[in-house]
Coordinates of C-alpha atoms and ligand atoms in Angstrom, one line a residue:
M1 CA -21.6 15.0 16.9
A2 CA -21.3 11.8 14.9
E3 CA -18.7 10.5 17.4
R4 CA -19.7 8.2 20.3
P5 CA -18.7 9.8 23.6
S6 CA -16.3 7.0 24.5
W7 CA -12.7 7.1 23.7
I8 CA -9.1 6.0 24.3
E9 CA -6.6 8.6 25.4
I10 CA -3.1 8.4 24.2
D11 CA -0.1 10.3 25.6
L12 CA 2.2 11.2 22.7
Q13 CA 4.8 12.8 25.0
A14 CA 5.0 9.4 26.7
L15 CA 5.6 7.8 23.3
A16 CA 8.4 10.2 22.5
H17 CA 9.9 9.6 25.9
N18 CA 9.8 5.8 25.4
H19 CA 11.4 6.1 22.0
R20 CA 14.3 8.1 23.4
Q21 CA 14.7 5.5 26.2
L22 CA 14.7 2.6 23.8
Q23 CA 17.2 4.3 21.4
Q24 CA 19.5 4.9 24.3
L25 CA 19.2 1.2 25.4
A26 CA 19.8 0.0 21.9
G27 CA 22.9 2.1 21.6
P28 CA 24.0 4.7 19.0
E29 CA 25.1 2.0 16.5
R30 CA 21.8 0.3 16.4
R31 CA 18.6 1.5 14.7
V32 CA 15.2 1.4 16.3
I33 CA 12.5 0.4 13.9
A34 CA 9.1 1.1 15.4
S35 CA 6.5 -1.7 15.2
I36 CA 3.1 -0.1 14.5
K37 CA 1.3 -3.3 13.6
A38 CA -2.4 -3.9 14.5
N39 CA -3.3 -0.2 14.6
A40 CA -0.2 0.6 16.6
Y41 CA -1.1 -2.1 19.2
G42 CA -4.5 -0.5 19.4
H43 CA -3.3 3.0 20.1
G44 CA -4.4 4.5 16.7
V45 CA -1.9 4.2 13.9
L46 CA -2.0 7.6 12.4
E47 CA -1.2 9.8 15.5
I48 CA 1.4 7.2 16.6
A49 CA 3.1 7.2 13.2
R50 CA 3.1 11.0 13.0
T51 CA 4.8 11.2 16.4
L52 CA 7.3 8.5 15.6
E53 CA 8.2 10.2 12.3
A54 CA 8.8 13.4 14.2
C55 CA 10.9 11.5 16.8
G56 CA 13.2 10.4 13.9
A57 CA 12.2 6.7 14.0
F58 CA 14.4 5.0 11.4
A59 CA 11.4 3.1 9.8
L60 CA 7.9 2.0 10.6
W61 CA 7.0 -1.6 10.4
T62 CA 3.5 -3.2 10.1
G63 CA 1.8 -6.2 8.5
H64 CA -1.5 -4.4 7.9
V65 CA -1.5 -3.2 4.2
P66 CA -4.7 -1.0 4.5
E67 CA -3.1 0.8 7.4
A68 CA 0.2 1.3 5.6
L69 CA -1.6 2.7 2.6
A70 CA -3.6 5.1 4.9
L71 CA -0.3 6.3 6.3
R72 CA 1.0 7.1 2.9
A73 CA -2.2 8.8 1.9
A74 CA -2.0 10.9 5.1
G75 CA 1.5 12.1 4.1
I76 CA 3.8 9.9 6.2
R77 CA 7.1 9.8 4.4
A78 CA 9.1 7.6 6.7
P79 CA 10.2 4.2 5.3
I80 CA 7.4 1.7 5.9
I81 CA 8.3 -2.0 5.9
L82 CA 5.7 -4.7 5.7
F83 CA 6.0 -7.9 7.9
G84 CA 3.6 -9.7 5.5
G85 CA -0.2 -9.8 5.3
Y86 CA -0.6 -9.9 1.5
L87 CA -0.7 -12.4 -1.4
P88 CA 2.3 -12.8 -3.6
Q89 CA 0.5 -11.2 -6.6
D90 CA 0.1 -8.0 -4.6
L91 CA 3.8 -7.4 -4.3
P92 CA 4.2 -5.1 -7.4
D93 CA 1.4 -2.9 -6.2
L94 CA 2.9 -2.6 -2.7
L95 CA 6.2 -1.6 -4.2
R96 CA 4.4 1.0 -6.3
H97 CA 3.0 2.5 -3.1
D98 CA 6.5 3.0 -1.7
L99 CA 6.2 0.1 0.8
V100 CA 9.0 -2.3 1.4
P101 CA 7.6 -5.9 1.4
T102 CA 8.9 -9.0 3.1
I103 CA 9.5 -12.0 0.9
Y104 CA 10.0 -15.5 2.2
D105 CA 9.9 -17.8 -0.9
H106 CA 10.7 -18.0 -4.6
R107 CA 7.2 -17.2 -5.6
G108 CA 7.4 -13.8 -3.8
L109 CA 10.8 -13.1 -5.3
A110 CA 9.5 -13.7 -8.8
E111 CA 6.5 -11.4 -8.3
A112 CA 8.6 -8.7 -6.8
A113 CA 11.2 -8.9 -9.6
A114 CA 8.4 -8.6 -12.2
C115 CA 7.4 -5.1 -11.0
E116 CA 8.4 -2.1 -13.2
Q117 CA 11.0 -0.7 -10.7
S118 CA 14.6 -1.4 -11.5
A119 CA 15.8 -2.2 -8.0
A120 CA 12.8 -2.8 -5.9
P121 CA 13.7 -2.9 -2.2
V122 CA 12.7 -6.1 -0.4
V123 CA 13.5 -7.6 3.0
V124 CA 13.6 -11.3 3.8
K125 CA 12.2 -13.0 6.8
V126 CA 13.9 -16.0 8.2
D127 CA 12.0 -18.5 10.4
S128 CA 14.7 -19.3 13.0
G129 CA 12.4 -21.6 14.9
L130 CA 9.2 -19.8 15.8
G131 CA 7.4 -21.8 13.1
R132 CA 5.4 -18.9 11.8
L133 CA 6.1 -16.7 8.8
G134 CA 9.5 -16.9 7.0
V135 CA 11.8 -19.0 5.0
K136 CA 13.2 -21.9 7.1
L137 CA 16.7 -21.3 8.4
A138 CA 18.1 -24.3 6.3
E139 CA 16.6 -22.9 3.1
A140 CA 17.3 -19.2 3.8
G141 CA 20.9 -19.2 2.4
P142 CA 19.9 -20.3 -1.1
L143 CA 16.8 -17.9 -1.3
I144 CA 18.9 -15.0 -0.1
R145 CA 21.6 -15.7 -2.6
S146 CA 19.0 -15.8 -5.4
I147 CA 17.6 -12.5 -4.3
A148 CA 21.1 -11.0 -4.3
R149 CA 21.6 -12.2 -7.9
T150 CA 18.2 -10.9 -9.1
D151 CA 18.4 -7.7 -11.1
G152 CA 14.8 -6.4 -10.5
V153 CA 15.1 -6.4 -6.7
R154 CA 17.5 -5.0 -4.0
L155 CA 18.0 -6.9 -0.8
A156 CA 17.4 -4.2 1.8
G157 CA 17.3 -6.4 4.9
I158 CA 17.3 -9.8 6.6
Y159 CA 15.4 -10.3 9.8
T160 CA 13.9 -12.9 12.1
H161 CA 11.6 -13.0 15.1
L162 CA 12.1 -14.8 18.4
P163 CA 9.8 -13.4 21.0
F164 CA 9.6 -15.0 24.5
R165 CA 7.9 -14.6 27.8
D166 CA 9.7 -16.6 30.4
R167 CA 13.1 -18.1 31.3
S168 CA 12.8 -21.3 29.2
G169 CA 11.6 -19.2 26.2
M170 CA 14.6 -17.0 26.7
A171 CA 17.0 -19.9 26.5
W172 CA 15.2 -21.1 23.3
A173 CA 15.4 -17.6 21.8
A174 CA 19.1 -17.2 22.6
A175 CA 20.0 -20.6 21.0
S176 CA 17.9 -19.9 17.9
A177 CA 19.4 -16.4 17.6
A178 CA 22.9 -17.9 17.5
K179 CA 21.9 -20.0 14.4
F180 CA 20.5 -16.9 12.7
E181 CA 23.6 -14.9 13.4
D182 CA 25.7 -17.8 11.9
L183 CA 23.7 -17.4 8.7
L184 CA 24.3 -13.7 8.6
A185 CA 28.0 -14.2 9.2
E186 CA 28.2 -16.8 6.4
L187 CA 26.4 -14.4 4.0
R188 CA 28.6 -11.5 5.0
R189 CA 31.7 -13.6 4.1
E190 CA 30.1 -13.9 0.6
G191 CA 29.7 -10.2 0.4
I192 CA 25.9 -10.2 1.1
A193 CA 25.5 -7.5 3.8
P194 CA 22.2 -5.6 3.5
E195 CA 21.5 -2.3 5.1
I196 CA 19.2 -3.8 7.8
T197 CA 19.8 -6.9 9.9
Q198 CA 17.4 -7.4 12.7
L199 CA 16.9 -10.0 15.3
W200 CA 15.4 -8.7 18.6
G201 CA 12.0 -7.2 19.4
S202 CA 11.0 -6.0 22.9
S203 CA 11.7 -9.2 24.8
G204 CA 15.3 -9.6 23.6
L205 CA 16.2 -6.0 23.9
I206 CA 14.9 -5.5 27.5
A207 CA 16.4 -8.9 28.6
G208 CA 19.7 -7.7 27.3
L209 CA 20.4 -10.6 25.0
A210 CA 23.5 -10.5 22.8
D211 CA 22.9 -9.0 19.4
G212 CA 25.3 -8.6 16.4
T213 CA 22.7 -7.1 14.1
N214 CA 22.3 -3.4 13.4
A215 CA 18.6 -2.9 14.2
V216 CA 15.9 -3.8 16.7
C217 CA 12.2 -3.7 15.9
I218 CA 10.3 -2.6 18.9
G219 CA 6.5 -2.6 19.6
H220 CA 5.4 -3.5 23.1
L221 CA 8.0 -1.4 25.0
L222 CA 7.4 1.6 22.8
Y223 CA 3.8 1.7 24.1
G224 CA 4.9 1.0 27.7
L225 CA 3.8 -2.6 27.6
L226 CA 5.9 -5.4 28.9
P227 CA 5.7 -8.6 26.9
L228 CA 7.7 -10.8 29.3
E229 CA 8.0 -11.7 32.9
A230 CA 9.1 -8.6 34.9
A231 CA 12.0 -10.6 36.5
L232 CA 13.7 -10.9 33.1
A233 CA 13.5 -7.2 32.3
R234 CA 16.3 -4.8 32.9
P235 CA 15.4 -1.5 34.6
L236 CA 14.0 0.9 32.1
D237 CA 11.9 4.1 32.7
L238 CA 9.0 3.7 30.3
L239 CA 5.6 5.4 30.4
P240 CA 2.2 4.0 29.5
V241 CA 1.1 5.5 26.1
C242 CA -2.5 4.6 26.7
A243 CA -3.5 7.2 29.3
G244 CA -7.2 6.4 29.5
I245 CA -10.2 4.5 28.5
K246 CA -13.0 6.9 29.0
S247 CA -16.7 7.6 28.4
R248 CA -19.4 9.9 29.7
L249 CA -22.6 9.4 31.6
I250 CA -25.6 9.6 29.2
H251 CA -28.2 8.8 31.8
I252 CA -28.6 8.6 35.6
G253 CA -31.4 6.5 37.1
R254 CA -32.5 7.3 40.6
H255 CA -34.3 4.3 42.2
A256 CA -36.0 4.4 45.6
P257 CA -34.4 2.2 48.2
G258 CA -35.8 -1.3 48.0
A259 CA -36.7 -1.0 44.4
D260 CA -36.5 -4.4 42.8
L261 CA -33.8 -3.7 40.2
A262 CA -33.1 -6.5 37.8
I263 CA -30.9 -5.5 34.9
A264 CA -31.4 -8.3 32.4
G265 CA -32.6 -10.4 35.3
R266 CA -29.0 -11.0 36.3
Y267 CA -28.2 -8.3 38.8
R268 CA -31.3 -8.6 40.9
S269 CA -31.5 -6.1 43.7
S270 CA -27.9 -4.9 43.5
G271 CA -28.8 -2.4 46.2
A272 CA -27.9 0.5 44.0
S273 CA -30.1 3.5 44.4
I274 CA -28.4 5.5 41.7
V275 CA -27.2 3.9 38.5
G276 CA -25.4 5.5 35.6
V277 CA -25.3 4.4 31.9
L278 CA -22.3 4.7 29.6
P279 CA -22.3 4.2 25.8
L280 CA -19.5 1.6 26.2
G281 CA -20.6 -2.0 25.6
L282 CA -19.6 -5.3 24.0
G283 CA -20.0 -3.7 20.6
D284 CA -17.4 -1.1 21.5
G285 CA -14.9 -3.9 22.4
M286 CA -15.7 -3.9 26.1
P287 CA -15.3 -7.5 27.5
A288 CA -18.1 -9.1 29.3
L289 CA -17.5 -9.2 33.1
P290 CA -16.1 -12.6 34.1
A291 CA -18.3 -14.1 36.9
G292 CA -17.5 -12.8 40.3
T293 CA -15.5 -9.8 38.9
A294 CA -15.4 -6.6 40.9
L295 CA -14.6 -4.0 38.2
A296 CA -15.0 -0.4 39.0
A297 CA -14.7 2.9 37.1
L298 CA -13.9 6.4 38.4
V299 CA -16.5 9.2 38.4
R300 CA -15.6 12.6 40.1
G301 CA -12.7 10.8 41.8
A302 CA -14.9 8.1 43.3
R303 CA -15.1 4.4 42.5
A304 CA -18.3 3.3 40.9
P305 CA -18.7 -0.5 40.7
V306 CA -19.6 -1.8 37.2
I307 CA -23.0 -3.6 37.5
G308 CA -23.2 -4.9 34.0
V309 CA -22.1 -4.7 30.4
S310 CA -24.6 -5.1 27.5
L311 CA -24.2 -4.8 23.7
E312 CA -24.1 -1.0 23.7
H313 CA -24.1 0.1 27.3
M314 CA -22.3 -0.3 30.6
I315 CA -24.2 0.2 33.9
L316 CA -22.5 1.7 37.0
D317 CA -23.5 1.9 40.6
L318 CA -23.1 5.6 41.4
T319 CA -24.2 5.5 45.0
A320 CA -20.7 6.5 46.2
V321 CA -20.3 9.3 43.7
P322 CA -20.8 12.9 45.0
A323 CA -23.5 14.6 42.9
P324 CA -23.1 12.8 39.6
A325 CA -24.4 14.6 36.5
I326 CA -25.2 13.7 33.0
G327 CA -22.1 14.3 30.8
D328 CA -19.6 13.5 33.6
E329 CA -16.4 11.9 32.4
V330 CA -15.9 8.3 33.5
A331 CA -12.6 6.6 33.6
L332 CA -12.4 2.8 33.3
V333 CA -8.6 3.5 32.9
G334 CA -7.0 6.8 33.7
R335 CA -7.1 9.6 36.3
S336 CA -10.2 11.1 37.9
G337 CA -9.5 13.7 40.6
E338 CA -7.0 12.2 43.0
A339 CA -7.8 8.7 42.0
G340 CA -6.5 6.6 39.1
I341 CA -6.8 3.1 37.6
T342 CA -4.0 1.7 35.5
L343 CA -4.4 -0.2 32.2
A344 CA -2.8 -3.2 33.9
E345 CA -5.2 -3.1 36.8
C346 CA -8.3 -2.9 34.6
A347 CA -7.0 -5.6 32.3
G348 CA -6.1 -7.9 35.2
T349 CA -9.6 -7.6 36.7
L350 CA -11.0 -8.6 33.3
A351 CA -8.6 -11.6 33.1
R352 CA -6.8 -10.1 30.0
T353 CA -3.4 -8.7 29.3
P354 CA -3.3 -4.9 28.8
L355 CA -2.6 -5.5 25.1
E356 CA -5.6 -7.9 24.7
L357 CA -7.9 -5.3 26.4
L358 CA -6.6 -2.6 24.0
M359 CA -7.1 -4.8 20.9
G360 CA -10.7 -5.2 21.8
F361 CA -11.3 -1.5 21.6
S362 CA -9.0 -1.0 18.6
G363 CA -10.6 0.6 15.6
R364 CA -13.9 0.9 17.5
L365 CA -13.3 3.6 20.0
A366 CA -12.2 7.1 19.0
V367 CA -8.6 8.0 19.9
R368 CA -7.9 11.3 21.5
T369 CA -4.5 12.7 22.5
A370 CA -3.8 13.7 26.0
C371 CA -0.5 15.0 27.4
S372 CA -0.5 14.0 31.1
V373 CA 3.1 13.2 32.0
E374 CA 1.8 13.4 35.6
A375 CA 0.5 9.8 35.4
R376 CA 4.0 8.3 35.7
S377 CA 4.2 4.7 36.6
P378 CA 7.3 3.3 38.3
P379 CA 10.0 2.0 36.0
F380 CA 9.6 -1.7 35.0
G381 CA 12.8 -2.9 36.3
V382 CA 12.5 -1.9 39.9
R383 CA 10.8 -5.1 41.0
A384 CA 13.1 -7.1 38.7
A385 CA 16.2 -5.6 40.4
E386 CA 14.8 -6.4 43.8
T387 CA 14.1 -10.0 43.0
V388 CA 17.1 -10.9 40.9
G389 CA 19.7 -9.0 42.9
P390 CA 22.8 -7.3 41.6
Ligands
PLP401 C1 5.8 -7.7 16.1 C2 7.1 -7.9 15.7 C3 8.2 -7.3 16.3 C4 8.0 -6.4 17.5 O1 7.7 -7.2 18.6 P1 7.5 -6.6 20.1 O2 7.5 -7.7 21.0 O3 6.1 -6.0 20.1 O4 8.5 -5.6 20.3 C5 9.5 -7.5 15.9 N1 9.7 -8.3 14.8 C6 8.7 -8.9 14.1 C7 9.1 -9.8 13.0 C8 7.4 -8.8 14.5 O5 6.4 -9.4 13.9

């Protein structure tokens, strides 16, 4: 009762399928660490983490401490690694909660070493050129050697992050990756070879870039999202984990033909004679309609144009819907009868990427599980193979 009748549907079978595909692509000698940051890319971190744990994911990786703590409280036992997202003085507390923190400077090392554990596991992040979080490549060797010599901590991993979208980004990532691998080789010669070394996320893995590390950390692809130009992706059969963005009609207004409808004065005489109202507005993370946008939702298998979005409501033109009724399910994304709207289609109409659209709803809409393997989208690589050739 307390729940607003608007929700995101996630397909956990699709998640398990994607995990299997990615493990196969990574190869038996490489571990797949699942990135569940940002509420599992908006899919609802708890159900996603439970499924990944059941799939045998080697570890879960997030930069959101409250979400990581919630997973521990919910009984998730899989190793959880933290990308960051905390102050140095919080490190002992994170270790106490069985989380493996990333450190990237001497201050972090000192704080981690001061915790009461005898060999607290930590991972080190190297900034190989992205210019975001991490110890700079040139300073990484000395920091990592200090960690290896420090009694209170155990060096569990070394990683970097080089995401890219297009061909020039790929060339940059490949060149930067080579420098990171040189560092790993140099450390290995000194006997520093931690359990986890990781370089590629989704873009490097699906583009098939060379990799001498023993793990990949995958987010986008796990959820069926493609973070780079399709032409750079190798063929891979992945399914969308977000199977729907849905709501229910809470009101139907029947207006006589010619009625002077003027919703907020903006949609004057839309011509609609039947309008429907959904509890799905800006406050739920629904984007405002860009000017001139023709967005539609599905009701009883028919397309209902979206007339407007306000703080708490969305208004639909139900004229083309056969016998609409209060309580009818409405799909902004997902299946309705014979019809369907994909996440990519809806996001594209709203001038957003699928992930940006999901992030708007994240933590605001309820998450429900659905198991509809019927909604199979074609493999990513089909178009890539056609344009790139053999
Ligand atoms: C988010 C993240 C990943 C996963 O990236 P995807 O493109 O979503 O696969 C990997 N490594 C690091 C360090 C990250 O922050």
